[in-house]
Amino acid sequence: MKSVYYAVVFEWITDCILRHVDVQNGIRLTISIFSLFFVGVILFYLDEKRNLMQKIFLCVSFFIIRWLSLEIFTELGFYERDFVFNFKLFRESIPAIVAEYVVSTIVEYGLALLLLFFSIKLLLKTYKNKQEDLSWKELIMLLIPCISIFLATRIIYSYYMLWFDGIENGSIKANIPGNMYRILFCIMAYLTLCVTLYFYQSIKANKEIEYANRVLAKQIEDSKKYVGQIETVYQQMRALRHDTGNHMAVMKGLLETEKYQELRDYLGNWEETYKNIVPSAKTGNAVTDIAISEFVDRFADNGITLKTSLKYPSNVAVNPFEMCVVLTNAIQNAYEASLSVNEPYVEITSVERENVYIISIKNKSDKKAQIDEEGIPISIKNDDGHGFGVRNIREIARKYNGDIEIKQFSENDGLWFVLNIMFVG
């Protein structure tokens, strides 16, 4: 909010300069363009240096929408002025003219403000990608219609200034007339912005669907891989059990001949073979055992402490493959967040009470995550499909009449991020 206040103050000062200081049109245009981009830069630096391109586009869009809102009712005000001057009272009575001017100005600016309010609400509702980083190509694509409209506003402004100069020097006697083409231009310009955002949203939505399909395909492949690993483990366990008699005979022989060192080595090798076969995670479900065990070595190799006491639910009928999607997405996010943290730590716990089952993934974080309007953490990664992991988790939780909860808090040992996932059977 502090960044917004600074930006508002800067824009207000700039607007006062342009309105009340007599400057050349070229300088006025330069200041106008500079102010739009500088407001975006202010918001960028005071808002953790996020989304510079997005902020510039939104600032330019706000300027265009604000101008269009004022211009529409300014043009309608010209028609209203010409209409009231048809009455003798307003042509001859100065108090009546002043009263008409005050009332019309209040109504004009009030309606313009109302239109601006609903326009911004519509923009916030329809433009769902405003939290994401824009590329240079996307920024240029979105700015081209805005720049065209902006240049047209300068042309209309120059037209007004020439008319006012003509009135001052006496070459023009009449007031500025209303012009239906200027009103139509404002309406078409407004529709141009809406259509541009609509098609941009459609392109982004199609890309997200494409990315979601790729993610789904990868998760299906991962599930198949886990099932294949389970089959391998079962075969190795059967082979180990089949050879148990032979192992016992060998160890008995070593014990009877008092070859204790050879016996210790043999037991050590047997234990190592057993550890390599049996998954390190023990959740009570073979699929999730394999899924979590895959992360154990990865965490250990990167010096991340992983503590898990997860137990598969017994009273809540959750599909093992959907549980696998939930756990792998959540643990992957915790893993990535832990890579940039001193003394990283991840804890996975679960609790089950009657028909309610809750998983909690807790990890240390280097900074507080930004949460978007949908309650999804905003990823700092620039690749496509950010936030799909948490979205998939939430979709699966809601399928089982549950939901997710995100908590962030600070303790003496640092900042913590907690993701709670609830399933209701």
Short mmCIF file of C-alpha atoms in Angstrom, two decimals, residues 127-271:
data_model
loop_
_atom_site.label_atom_id
_atom_site.label_comp_id
_atom_site.label_asym_id
_atom_site.label_seq_id
_atom_site.Cartn_x
_atom_site.Cartn_y
_atom_site.Cartn_z
CA TYR A 127 -7.90 -9.53 -16.36
CA LYS A 128 -6.91 -12.60 -14.36
CA ASN A 129 -3.23 -12.57 -15.34
CA LYS A 130 -2.35 -9.28 -13.69
CA GLN A 131 -0.20 -11.05 -11.08
CA GLU A 132 2.02 -12.67 -13.70
CA ASP A 133 5.16 -11.31 -15.27
CA LEU A 134 4.75 -9.96 -18.78
CA SER A 135 7.37 -10.62 -21.43
CA TRP A 136 8.59 -7.81 -23.68
CA LYS A 137 6.59 -9.22 -26.58
CA GLU A 138 3.39 -9.38 -24.53
CA LEU A 139 3.94 -5.84 -23.25
CA ILE A 140 4.40 -4.48 -26.77
CA MET A 141 1.31 -6.34 -28.01
CA LEU A 142 -0.82 -4.89 -25.20
CA LEU A 143 0.66 -1.38 -25.40
CA ILE A 144 0.19 -0.82 -29.14
CA PRO A 145 -3.58 -0.09 -28.91
CA CYS A 146 -2.97 1.93 -25.74
CA ILE A 147 -0.31 4.04 -27.44
CA SER A 148 -2.58 4.63 -30.43
CA ILE A 149 -5.37 5.83 -28.13
CA PHE A 150 -2.90 7.94 -26.16
CA LEU A 151 -1.72 9.72 -29.30
CA ALA A 152 -5.34 10.37 -30.28
CA THR A 153 -5.92 11.97 -26.87
CA ARG A 154 -3.05 14.39 -27.62
CA ILE A 155 -4.63 15.26 -30.98
CA ILE A 156 -7.99 16.01 -29.32
CA TYR A 157 -6.22 18.04 -26.62
CA SER A 158 -4.42 20.08 -29.29
CA TYR A 159 -7.79 20.69 -30.98
CA TYR A 160 -9.19 22.08 -27.71
CA MET A 161 -6.13 24.30 -27.19
CA LEU A 162 -6.41 25.74 -30.71
CA TRP A 163 -10.10 26.51 -30.14
CA PHE A 164 -9.38 28.21 -26.81
CA ASP A 165 -6.60 30.26 -28.43
CA GLY A 166 -9.05 31.30 -31.15
CA ILE A 167 -11.58 32.43 -28.54
CA GLU A 168 -8.90 34.42 -26.70
CA ASN A 169 -7.65 36.23 -29.79
CA GLY A 170 -11.17 36.80 -31.11
CA SER A 171 -10.87 34.73 -34.28
CA ILE A 172 -13.48 32.26 -33.00
CA LYS A 173 -16.74 33.44 -31.46
CA ALA A 174 -18.56 30.17 -30.74
CA ASN A 175 -17.91 27.67 -27.96
CA ILE A 176 -16.49 24.24 -28.70
CA PRO A 177 -19.34 22.23 -30.21
CA GLY A 178 -20.23 18.69 -29.26
CA ASN A 179 -19.04 16.09 -31.74
CA MET A 180 -20.60 12.64 -32.04
CA TYR A 181 -17.46 11.25 -33.72
CA ARG A 182 -15.38 12.02 -30.63
CA ILE A 183 -17.93 10.16 -28.50
CA LEU A 184 -17.86 7.21 -30.90
CA PHE A 185 -14.05 7.27 -30.80
CA CYS A 186 -14.10 7.03 -27.01
CA ILE A 187 -16.55 4.12 -27.10
CA MET A 188 -14.54 2.28 -29.77
CA ALA A 189 -11.30 2.93 -27.91
CA TYR A 190 -12.86 1.53 -24.75
CA LEU A 191 -14.03 -1.56 -26.67
CA THR A 192 -10.56 -1.93 -28.21
CA LEU A 193 -9.01 -2.23 -24.77
CA CYS A 194 -11.65 -4.75 -23.69
CA VAL A 195 -11.26 -6.87 -26.83
CA THR A 196 -7.45 -6.80 -26.61
CA LEU A 197 -7.54 -8.00 -23.00
CA TYR A 198 -10.17 -10.60 -23.85
CA PHE A 199 -8.10 -12.19 -26.61
CA TYR A 200 -4.93 -11.94 -24.54
CA GLN A 201 -6.74 -13.77 -21.73
CA SER A 202 -7.92 -16.40 -24.22
CA ILE A 203 -4.34 -16.96 -25.43
CA LYS A 204 -3.10 -17.28 -21.85
CA ALA A 205 -5.97 -19.60 -20.94
CA ASN A 206 -5.16 -21.87 -23.88
CA LYS A 207 -1.51 -21.92 -22.84
CA GLU A 208 -2.53 -22.82 -19.29
CA ILE A 209 -4.74 -25.64 -20.55
CA GLU A 210 -1.86 -26.91 -22.67
CA TYR A 211 0.48 -26.73 -19.69
CA ALA A 212 -2.08 -28.42 -17.43
CA ASN A 213 -2.37 -31.27 -19.93
CA ARG A 214 1.41 -31.67 -19.93
CA VAL A 215 1.45 -31.69 -16.14
CA LEU A 216 -1.35 -34.27 -16.07
CA ALA A 217 0.48 -36.46 -18.57
CA LYS A 218 3.66 -36.28 -16.49
CA GLN A 219 1.76 -37.17 -13.32
CA ILE A 220 0.21 -40.17 -15.06
CA GLU A 221 3.67 -41.30 -16.14
CA ASP A 222 4.95 -40.80 -12.58
CA SER A 223 2.06 -42.90 -11.23
CA LYS A 224 2.87 -45.66 -13.70
CA LYS A 225 6.50 -45.47 -12.64
CA TYR A 226 5.55 -45.79 -8.96
CA VAL A 227 3.41 -48.84 -9.71
CA GLY A 228 6.29 -50.36 -11.65
CA GLN A 229 8.63 -49.71 -8.73
CA ILE A 230 6.16 -51.38 -6.37
CA GLU A 231 6.18 -54.49 -8.57
CA THR A 232 9.99 -54.44 -8.54
CA VAL A 233 10.06 -54.14 -4.74
CA TYR A 234 7.61 -57.02 -4.34
CA GLN A 235 9.69 -59.23 -6.65
CA GLN A 236 12.87 -58.38 -4.75
CA MET A 237 11.12 -59.04 -1.43
CA ARG A 238 9.91 -62.44 -2.69
CA ALA A 239 13.43 -63.27 -3.84
CA LEU A 240 14.85 -62.16 -0.50
CA ARG A 241 12.30 -64.25 1.37
CA HIS A 242 13.01 -67.23 -0.90
CA ASP A 243 16.73 -66.99 -0.11
CA THR A 244 16.23 -66.47 3.63
CA GLY A 245 16.81 -70.19 4.33
CA ASN A 246 20.10 -70.14 2.48
CA HIS A 247 21.19 -66.97 4.30
CA MET A 248 20.32 -68.50 7.66
CA ALA A 249 22.35 -71.63 6.83
CA VAL A 250 25.38 -69.53 5.85
CA MET A 251 25.17 -67.42 9.04
CA LYS A 252 24.71 -70.54 11.18
CA GLY A 253 27.85 -72.02 9.63
CA LEU A 254 29.83 -68.84 10.28
CA LEU A 255 28.61 -68.77 13.87
CA GLU A 256 29.51 -72.43 14.52
CA THR A 257 32.99 -71.95 13.09
CA GLU A 258 33.36 -68.76 15.20
CA LYS A 259 34.04 -66.59 12.17
CA TYR A 260 32.51 -63.55 13.81
CA GLN A 261 33.99 -60.87 11.57
CA GLU A 262 32.76 -62.67 8.46
CA LEU A 263 29.38 -63.02 10.15
CA ARG A 264 29.25 -59.26 10.84
CA ASP A 265 30.16 -58.49 7.22
CA TYR A 266 27.54 -60.93 5.95
CA LEU A 267 24.85 -59.42 8.20
CA GLY A 268 25.88 -55.92 7.09
CA ASN A 269 25.54 -56.83 3.43
CA TRP A 270 22.19 -58.47 4.03
CA GLU A 271 20.95 -55.39 5.94
#
